[in-house]
Amino acid sequence: MSATLIIDRRPDPAMPTGCGSGCGCASASKPPVPPPSDGPVSVNGVAIAAEAIAREIQHHPAGDGAAAWRAAAQALVVRELLLQAGRAAGFASRPERDEAGRWELAEEALIRAALDLAPEPQRAGAAECRRYYEANLHRFRMPDLFEASHILFEPASDDAAGWQQAEREARALAVELGDDPADFAEAARGFSACPTARQDGSLGQLRRGELVPEIQAALEALTEGTTGRVPVRSRFGWHVLRHQRRIPGKTLSFEMVADKVAEMLDARAWTMSAAGFVLHLAEDATIEGIALDAESLSRLPASGGAPP
């Protein structure tokens, strides 16, 4: 049993890959999502192939196939508008390396250049940054920390008898222990089935949400400096908990976050400027088969000269 096992470290869900049997089920192409009945999609006479839209759909999850198809088509329309704007301006594609040393594609470089045609927004000043900071103080508060320890009684078997025996042992110890930290440390070294026994049962300083919910709730219900009199069950066993102390989170000062606030506001302003620029391109273009909306414009590709 590892000390980290009671800490919630569930991975993000991942899509399955090939089954490994060689049957070809993973590589078989999925049936294409049928497009809405709006006809072929084109920008100033340049057709956007249905196959390209189908490939783009994977980047635009939606509640249904038609919505995903529209989002993908809108993204490709925006891309085509920018490519045409870059070519019309006579820009040459000059690919650059990213931070990982990878070269961008030629079309990506042209899109980046085209986005530089968008009006340069006014950068956020100190007064604007402070107004945002004061209106959103909750965003700049560090999380509370909990300093906790536990003694784990792991069932000897996974049947009812094993769990009941572990519970009896945990309850007996919880009743016997007082609130003395030295007594808890000694008991942890002697009884805990978790490797944290070597550190007197200490789990260290934890943020809310790092523990599995049942342990977190029981810990927060304890007064600082006390040991729980009732053990708590998790999927790992029965836990006798000690809440050593709670360290309240502090609100970062404006001076500490001013640069990040300015960066965020500048990025927001650039996005609005770029969206307006694309909207202007769309108004002057002949677009068939799909309509652009505010949401599609919010998914603009980043410009090299824009904030991240």
mmCIF file of C-alpha atoms in Angstrom:
data_model
loop_
_atom_site.group_PDB
_atom_site.id
_atom_site.type_symbol
_atom_site.label_atom_id
_atom_site.label_comp_id
_atom_site.label_asym_id
_atom_site.label_seq_id
_atom_site.Cartn_x
_atom_site.Cartn_y
_atom_site.Cartn_z
ATOM 1 C CA MET A 1 0.000 0.000 0.000
ATOM 2 C CA SER A 2 1.537 3.283 -1.068
ATOM 3 C CA ALA A 3 1.170 6.536 0.810
ATOM 4 C CA THR A 4 -0.235 8.151 -2.282
ATOM 5 C CA LEU A 5 -3.019 5.632 -2.647
ATOM 6 C CA ILE A 6 -5.479 7.610 -0.583
ATOM 7 C CA ILE A 7 -4.678 10.697 -2.625
ATOM 8 C CA ASP A 8 -6.953 11.023 -5.609
ATOM 9 C CA ARG A 9 -4.726 10.670 -8.688
ATOM 10 C CA ARG A 10 -7.256 9.442 -11.210
ATOM 11 C CA PRO A 11 -5.934 9.918 -14.764
ATOM 12 C CA ASP A 12 -7.827 11.779 -17.391
ATOM 13 C CA PRO A 13 -9.916 9.450 -19.540
ATOM 14 C CA ALA A 14 -8.148 8.374 -22.710
ATOM 15 C CA MET A 15 -9.550 7.052 -25.932
ATOM 16 C CA PRO A 16 -8.585 3.412 -26.551
ATOM 17 C CA THR A 17 -6.114 2.666 -29.303
ATOM 18 C CA GLY A 18 -5.614 -0.540 -31.275
ATOM 19 C CA CYS A 19 -6.676 -3.807 -29.699
ATOM 20 C CA GLY A 20 -3.380 -5.400 -30.689
ATOM 21 C CA SER A 21 -4.956 -8.480 -32.230
ATOM 22 C CA GLY A 22 -4.248 -7.471 -35.801
ATOM 23 C CA CYS A 23 -7.922 -7.652 -36.704
ATOM 24 C CA GLY A 24 -7.906 -4.111 -38.033
ATOM 25 C CA CYS A 25 -10.782 -2.865 -35.846
ATOM 26 C CA ALA A 26 -8.816 0.118 -34.585
ATOM 27 C CA SER A 27 -7.577 1.176 -37.982
ATOM 28 C CA ALA A 28 -10.905 0.801 -39.738
ATOM 29 C CA SER A 29 -12.281 4.205 -40.613
ATOM 30 C CA LYS A 30 -15.433 5.295 -38.840
ATOM 31 C CA PRO A 31 -18.474 6.016 -40.970
ATOM 32 C CA PRO A 32 -18.402 9.710 -41.907
ATOM 33 C CA VAL A 33 -20.691 12.044 -40.034
ATOM 34 C CA PRO A 34 -23.449 13.062 -42.426
ATOM 35 C CA PRO A 35 -23.282 16.826 -43.079
ATOM 36 C CA PRO A 36 -26.316 19.028 -42.470
ATOM 37 C CA SER A 37 -28.379 19.653 -45.582
ATOM 38 C CA ASP A 38 -26.898 23.101 -46.230
ATOM 39 C CA GLY A 39 -25.029 22.087 -49.375
ATOM 40 C CA PRO A 40 -21.285 22.172 -50.140
ATOM 41 C CA VAL A 41 -19.075 24.552 -48.172
ATOM 42 C CA SER A 42 -16.938 27.106 -49.977
ATOM 43 C CA VAL A 43 -15.179 30.423 -49.385
ATOM 44 C CA ASN A 44 -14.991 32.801 -52.355
ATOM 45 C CA GLY A 45 -15.408 29.845 -54.658
ATOM 46 C CA VAL A 46 -12.779 27.685 -52.939
ATOM 47 C CA ALA A 47 -14.463 24.437 -51.908
ATOM 48 C CA ILE A 48 -13.806 22.889 -48.517
ATOM 49 C CA ALA A 49 -13.928 19.159 -49.039
ATOM 50 C CA ALA A 50 -16.301 17.068 -46.959
ATOM 51 C CA GLU A 51 -13.382 14.758 -46.204
ATOM 52 C CA ALA A 52 -11.440 17.668 -44.673
ATOM 53 C CA ILE A 53 -14.430 18.566 -42.500
ATOM 54 C CA ALA A 54 -14.747 14.940 -41.400
ATOM 55 C CA ARG A 55 -11.073 14.915 -40.349
ATOM 56 C CA GLU A 56 -11.501 18.211 -38.492
ATOM 57 C CA ILE A 57 -14.482 16.924 -36.475
ATOM 58 C CA GLN A 58 -12.212 15.162 -33.960
ATOM 59 C CA HIS A 59 -11.123 18.592 -32.679
ATOM 60 C CA HIS A 60 -14.699 19.778 -32.099
ATOM 61 C CA PRO A 61 -16.594 17.464 -29.738
ATOM 62 C CA ALA A 62 -20.281 18.299 -29.566
ATOM 63 C CA GLY A 63 -23.565 16.874 -28.376
ATOM 64 C CA ASP A 64 -24.472 15.465 -31.774
ATOM 65 C CA GLY A 65 -22.894 14.775 -35.135
ATOM 66 C CA ALA A 66 -24.502 17.720 -36.907
ATOM 67 C CA ALA A 67 -23.217 20.194 -34.313
ATOM 68 C CA ALA A 68 -19.716 18.723 -34.524
ATOM 69 C CA TRP A 69 -19.841 18.943 -38.326
ATOM 70 C CA ARG A 70 -20.871 22.618 -38.216
ATOM 71 C CA ALA A 71 -18.117 23.487 -35.721
ATOM 72 C CA ALA A 72 -15.521 21.750 -37.883
ATOM 73 C CA ALA A 73 -16.778 23.444 -41.040
ATOM 74 C CA GLN A 74 -16.735 26.848 -39.343
ATOM 75 C CA ALA A 75 -13.145 26.319 -38.210
ATOM 76 C CA LEU A 76 -12.063 25.451 -41.742
ATOM 77 C CA VAL A 77 -13.932 28.453 -43.151
ATOM 78 C CA VAL A 78 -12.046 30.739 -40.736
ATOM 79 C CA ARG A 79 -8.798 29.067 -41.765
ATOM 80 C CA GLU A 80 -9.536 29.555 -45.459
ATOM 81 C CA LEU A 81 -10.479 33.213 -44.927
ATOM 82 C CA LEU A 82 -7.140 33.849 -43.244
ATOM 83 C CA LEU A 83 -5.173 31.956 -45.880
ATOM 84 C CA GLN A 84 -6.839 34.006 -48.609
ATOM 85 C CA ALA A 85 -6.168 37.237 -46.698
ATOM 86 C CA GLY A 86 -2.501 36.334 -46.320
ATOM 87 C CA ARG A 87 -2.130 35.559 -50.007
ATOM 88 C CA ALA A 88 -3.987 38.722 -51.010
ATOM 89 C CA ALA A 89 -1.587 40.765 -48.866
ATOM 90 C CA GLY A 90 1.359 39.169 -50.665
ATOM 91 C CA PHE A 91 2.771 37.543 -47.553
ATOM 92 C CA ALA A 92 5.366 34.830 -47.945
ATOM 93 C CA SER A 93 5.083 31.825 -45.674
ATOM 94 C CA ARG A 94 7.979 31.873 -43.196
ATOM 95 C CA PRO A 95 7.628 28.927 -40.832
ATOM 96 C CA GLU A 96 9.070 29.291 -37.339
ATOM 97 C CA ARG A 97 10.054 26.806 -34.659
ATOM 98 C CA ASP A 98 7.982 26.408 -31.530
ATOM 99 C CA GLU A 99 9.409 26.045 -28.024
ATOM 100 C CA ALA A 100 9.862 22.313 -28.597
ATOM 101 C CA GLY A 101 11.896 22.962 -31.742
ATOM 102 C CA ARG A 102 9.178 21.804 -34.149
ATOM 103 C CA TRP A 103 8.619 23.667 -37.405
ATOM 104 C CA GLU A 104 5.149 24.966 -38.093
ATOM 105 C CA LEU A 105 3.474 24.092 -41.380
ATOM 106 C CA ALA A 106 3.627 26.549 -44.254
ATOM 107 C CA GLU A 107 -0.103 27.284 -44.054
ATOM 108 C CA GLU A 108 0.121 27.852 -40.314
ATOM 109 C CA ALA A 109 2.868 30.411 -40.907
ATOM 110 C CA LEU A 110 0.726 32.177 -43.500
ATOM 111 C CA ILE A 111 -2.252 32.259 -41.121
ATOM 112 C CA ARG A 112 -0.030 33.723 -38.410
ATOM 113 C CA ALA A 113 1.089 36.435 -40.798
ATOM 114 C CA ALA A 114 -2.493 37.156 -41.848
ATOM 115 C CA LEU A 115 -3.580 37.561 -38.230
ATOM 116 C CA ASP A 116 -0.971 40.268 -37.854
ATOM 117 C CA LEU A 117 -3.214 42.339 -40.126
ATOM 118 C CA ALA A 118 -5.718 42.593 -37.283
ATOM 119 C CA PRO A 119 -5.697 46.003 -35.559
ATOM 120 C CA GLU A 120 -3.246 46.128 -32.689
ATOM 121 C CA PRO A 121 -5.329 46.395 -29.522
ATOM 122 C CA GLN A 122 -4.455 48.813 -26.773
ATOM 123 C CA ARG A 123 -2.435 47.123 -24.073
ATOM 124 C CA ALA A 124 -3.872 46.931 -20.578
ATOM 125 C CA GLY A 125 -2.740 49.719 -18.279
ATOM 126 C CA ALA A 126 -2.082 49.533 -14.558
ATOM 127 C CA ALA A 127 -5.486 50.985 -13.662
ATOM 128 C CA GLU A 128 -7.353 48.436 -15.789
ATOM 129 C CA CYS A 129 -5.297 45.590 -14.330
ATOM 130 C CA ARG A 130 -6.010 46.733 -10.787
ATOM 131 C CA ARG A 131 -9.745 47.004 -11.494
ATOM 132 C CA TYR A 132 -9.759 43.435 -12.765
ATOM 133 C CA TYR A 133 -7.762 42.257 -9.751
ATOM 134 C CA GLU A 134 -10.057 43.895 -7.218
ATOM 135 C CA ALA A 135 -13.180 42.572 -8.958
ATOM 136 C CA ASN A 136 -11.809 39.015 -9.045
ATOM 137 C CA LEU A 137 -9.926 38.592 -5.776
ATOM 138 C CA HIS A 138 -11.135 34.980 -5.496
ATOM 139 C CA ARG A 139 -9.015 34.120 -8.531
ATOM 140 C CA PHE A 140 -5.844 35.159 -6.742
ATOM 141 C CA ARG A 141 -6.328 33.309 -3.462
ATOM 142 C CA MET A 142 -4.025 30.417 -2.727
ATOM 143 C CA PRO A 143 -5.849 27.233 -1.642
ATOM 144 C CA ASP A 144 -6.143 26.189 1.983
ATOM 145 C CA LEU A 145 -3.700 23.508 3.070
ATOM 146 C CA PHE A 146 -4.424 20.670 5.482
ATOM 147 C CA GLU A 147 -1.657 19.019 7.464
ATOM 148 C CA ALA A 148 -2.868 15.530 8.241
ATOM 149 C CA SER A 149 -1.838 12.058 9.331
ATOM 150 C CA HIS A 150 -3.523 8.671 9.210
ATOM 151 C CA ILE A 151 -3.261 5.114 10.408
ATOM 152 C CA LEU A 152 -4.458 2.589 7.863
ATOM 153 C CA PHE A 153 -5.999 -0.755 8.767
ATOM 154 C CA GLU A 154 -5.991 -2.757 5.571
ATOM 155 C CA PRO A 155 -8.362 -5.748 5.380
ATOM 156 C CA ALA A 156 -6.574 -9.069 5.428
ATOM 157 C CA SER A 157 -9.070 -10.295 2.823
ATOM 158 C CA ASP A 158 -11.554 -8.581 0.556
ATOM 159 C CA ASP A 159 -14.581 -10.369 1.933
ATOM 160 C CA ALA A 160 -16.954 -9.077 4.598
ATOM 161 C CA ALA A 161 -15.043 -10.806 7.388
ATOM 162 C CA GLY A 162 -11.790 -9.123 6.389
ATOM 163 C CA TRP A 163 -13.355 -5.667 6.312
ATOM 164 C CA GLN A 164 -15.146 -6.203 9.616
ATOM 165 C CA GLN A 165 -11.954 -7.258 11.354
ATOM 166 C CA ALA A 166 -10.092 -4.216 10.026
ATOM 167 C CA GLU A 167 -12.940 -2.001 11.235
ATOM 168 C CA ARG A 168 -12.879 -3.518 14.741
ATOM 169 C CA GLU A 169 -9.133 -2.922 15.023
ATOM 170 C CA ALA A 170 -9.445 0.655 13.754
ATOM 171 C CA ARG A 171 -12.316 1.461 16.142
ATOM 172 C CA ALA A 172 -10.474 0.033 19.104
ATOM 173 C CA LEU A 173 -7.423 2.158 18.412
ATOM 174 C CA ALA A 174 -9.454 5.292 17.667
ATOM 175 C CA VAL A 175 -11.212 5.009 21.044
ATOM 176 C CA GLU A 176 -7.939 4.411 22.881
ATOM 177 C CA LEU A 177 -5.987 7.254 21.282
ATOM 178 C CA GLY A 178 -6.244 10.749 22.626
ATOM 179 C CA ASP A 179 -5.166 13.923 20.901
ATOM 180 C CA ASP A 180 -1.487 13.739 21.800
ATOM 181 C CA PRO A 181 0.514 13.848 18.549
ATOM 182 C CA ALA A 182 3.310 11.748 20.027
ATOM 183 C CA ASP A 183 0.864 8.952 20.900
ATOM 184 C CA PHE A 184 -0.576 9.075 17.375
ATOM 185 C CA ALA A 185 2.905 8.927 15.842
ATOM 186 C CA GLU A 186 3.797 5.892 17.971
ATOM 187 C CA ALA A 187 0.552 4.132 17.029
ATOM 188 C CA ALA A 188 1.109 4.864 13.346
ATOM 189 C CA ARG A 189 4.568 3.348 13.461
ATOM 190 C CA GLY A 190 3.209 0.278 15.194
ATOM 191 C CA PHE A 191 -0.085 -0.396 13.436
ATOM 192 C CA SER A 192 -0.437 1.408 10.114
ATOM 193 C CA ALA A 193 -0.347 -0.725 6.961
ATOM 194 C CA CYS A 194 0.685 2.323 4.925
ATOM 195 C CA PRO A 195 4.347 3.181 4.250
ATOM 196 C CA THR A 196 3.620 6.580 5.834
ATOM 197 C CA ALA A 197 4.013 4.687 9.114
ATOM 198 C CA ARG A 198 7.727 5.399 8.750
ATOM 199 C CA GLN A 199 6.870 9.126 8.886
ATOM 200 C CA ASP A 200 4.566 8.787 11.909
ATOM 201 C CA GLY A 201 1.580 8.469 9.556
ATOM 202 C CA SER A 202 2.097 11.946 8.119
ATOM 203 C CA LEU A 203 0.441 12.715 4.783
ATOM 204 C CA GLY A 204 2.115 16.100 4.621
ATOM 205 C CA GLN A 205 0.364 19.280 3.526
ATOM 206 C CA LEU A 206 -2.525 18.678 1.169
ATOM 207 C CA ARG A 207 -4.824 20.907 -0.827
ATOM 208 C CA ARG A 208 -8.577 20.414 -0.817
ATOM 209 C CA GLY A 209 -9.444 17.855 -3.463
ATOM 210 C CA GLU A 210 -6.188 15.894 -3.301
ATOM 211 C CA LEU A 211 -7.667 13.322 -0.934
ATOM 212 C CA VAL A 212 -10.430 10.923 -1.853
ATOM 213 C CA PRO A 213 -13.766 12.551 -0.944
ATOM 214 C CA GLU A 214 -14.613 10.472 2.116
ATOM 215 C CA ILE A 215 -11.227 11.153 3.713
ATOM 216 C CA GLN A 216 -11.349 14.845 2.821
ATOM 217 C CA ALA A 217 -14.811 15.290 4.352
ATOM 218 C CA ALA A 218 -13.868 13.499 7.571
ATOM 219 C CA LEU A 219 -10.632 15.474 7.882
ATOM 220 C CA GLU A 220 -12.354 18.818 7.477
ATOM 221 C CA ALA A 221 -14.909 17.847 10.124
ATOM 222 C CA LEU A 222 -12.124 17.453 12.706
ATOM 223 C CA THR A 223 -10.929 20.316 14.869
ATOM 224 C CA GLU A 224 -7.285 21.220 14.375
ATOM 225 C CA GLY A 225 -4.972 19.294 16.649
ATOM 226 C CA THR A 226 -7.406 16.427 17.231
ATOM 227 C CA THR A 227 -7.644 12.756 16.329
ATOM 228 C CA GLY A 228 -10.872 11.323 14.971
ATOM 229 C CA ARG A 229 -12.703 9.005 17.345
ATOM 230 C CA VAL A 230 -14.522 7.235 14.521
ATOM 231 C CA PRO A 231 -12.495 5.563 11.749
ATOM 232 C CA VAL A 232 -13.310 6.321 8.121
ATOM 233 C CA ARG A 233 -13.637 3.731 5.385
ATOM 234 C CA SER A 234 -12.193 4.203 1.916
ATOM 235 C CA ARG A 235 -11.609 1.697 -0.842
ATOM 236 C CA PHE A 236 -8.155 1.074 0.694
ATOM 237 C CA GLY A 237 -9.250 0.178 4.196
ATOM 238 C CA TRP A 238 -10.182 1.858 7.479
ATOM 239 C CA HIS A 239 -8.392 5.073 8.467
ATOM 240 C CA VAL A 240 -7.859 6.681 11.843
ATOM 241 C CA LEU A 241 -7.331 10.344 10.997
ATOM 242 C CA ARG A 242 -5.537 13.197 12.692
ATOM 243 C CA HIS A 243 -6.024 16.815 11.644
ATOM 244 C CA GLN A 244 -2.792 18.457 12.659
ATOM 245 C CA ARG A 245 -3.535 21.959 11.407
ATOM 246 C CA ARG A 246 -5.165 23.978 8.680
ATOM 247 C CA ILE A 247 -3.155 26.633 6.873
ATOM 248 C CA PRO A 248 -5.519 29.226 5.376
ATOM 249 C CA GLY A 249 -4.757 30.250 1.833
ATOM 250 C CA LYS A 250 -3.567 33.794 1.305
ATOM 251 C CA THR A 251 -4.642 36.241 -1.353
ATOM 252 C CA LEU A 252 -1.725 37.177 -3.563
ATOM 253 C CA SER A 253 -0.956 40.863 -3.647
ATOM 254 C CA PHE A 254 -1.626 42.885 -6.784
ATOM 255 C CA GLU A 255 2.098 43.445 -7.207
ATOM 256 C CA MET A 256 2.681 39.683 -7.332
ATOM 257 C CA VAL A 257 0.133 39.068 -10.101
ATOM 258 C CA ALA A 258 0.124 42.349 -12.031
ATOM 259 C CA ASP A 259 2.179 40.986 -14.919
ATOM 260 C CA LYS A 260 -0.042 37.901 -15.281
ATOM 261 C CA VAL A 261 -3.200 40.020 -15.174
ATOM 262 C CA ALA A 262 -1.813 42.299 -17.882
ATOM 263 C CA GLU A 263 -0.866 39.275 -19.996
ATOM 264 C CA MET A 264 -4.362 37.818 -19.649
ATOM 265 C CA LEU A 265 -6.110 41.108 -20.474
ATOM 266 C CA ASP A 266 -3.829 41.663 -23.465
ATOM 267 C CA ALA A 267 -4.591 38.158 -24.735
ATOM 268 C CA ARG A 268 -8.312 38.789 -24.361
ATOM 269 C CA ALA A 269 -8.042 42.092 -26.218
ATOM 270 C CA TRP A 270 -6.067 40.466 -29.031
ATOM 271 C CA THR A 271 -8.667 37.719 -29.372
ATOM 272 C CA MET A 272 -11.439 40.298 -29.670
ATOM 273 C CA SER A 273 -9.455 42.266 -32.241
ATOM 274 C CA ALA A 274 -8.669 39.149 -34.277
ATOM 275 C CA ALA A 275 -12.304 38.017 -34.126
ATOM 276 C CA GLY A 276 -13.421 41.401 -35.407
ATOM 277 C CA PHE A 277 -10.870 41.170 -38.210
ATOM 278 C CA VAL A 278 -12.113 37.741 -39.279
ATOM 279 C CA LEU A 279 -15.704 38.944 -39.091
ATOM 280 C CA HIS A 280 -14.780 41.770 -41.451
ATOM 281 C CA LEU A 281 -13.199 39.231 -43.824
ATOM 282 C CA ALA A 282 -16.361 37.125 -43.643
ATOM 283 C CA GLU A 283 -18.616 40.099 -44.412
ATOM 284 C CA ASP A 284 -16.608 40.848 -47.556
ATOM 285 C CA ALA A 285 -16.452 37.202 -48.633
ATOM 286 C CA THR A 286 -18.880 34.859 -50.330
ATOM 287 C CA ILE A 287 -19.351 31.952 -47.947
ATOM 288 C CA GLU A 288 -21.658 29.113 -48.892
ATOM 289 C CA GLY A 289 -22.882 26.117 -46.927
ATOM 290 C CA ILE A 290 -22.151 27.384 -43.419
ATOM 291 C CA ALA A 291 -22.588 30.524 -41.317
ATOM 292 C CA LEU A 292 -19.974 31.876 -38.922
ATOM 293 C CA ASP A 293 -20.994 32.737 -35.378
ATOM 294 C CA ALA A 294 -19.345 34.263 -32.320
ATOM 295 C CA GLU A 295 -18.313 30.884 -30.952
ATOM 296 C CA SER A 296 -16.525 29.890 -34.128
ATOM 297 C CA LEU A 297 -14.631 33.185 -34.102
ATOM 298 C CA SER A 298 -13.511 32.521 -30.518
ATOM 299 C CA ARG A 299 -11.538 29.502 -31.747
ATOM 300 C CA LEU A 300 -9.063 31.515 -33.756
ATOM 301 C CA PRO A 301 -5.564 30.086 -34.177
ATOM 302 C CA ALA A 302 -2.937 31.952 -32.185
ATOM 303 C CA SER A 303 -0.751 34.535 -33.879
ATOM 304 C CA GLY A 304 2.954 34.539 -33.322
ATOM 305 C CA GLY A 305 2.769 38.165 -32.273
ATOM 306 C CA ALA A 306 -0.139 37.678 -29.905
ATOM 307 C CA PRO A 307 -0.008 36.831 -26.222
ATOM 308 C CA PRO A 308 -0.188 33.105 -25.508
#
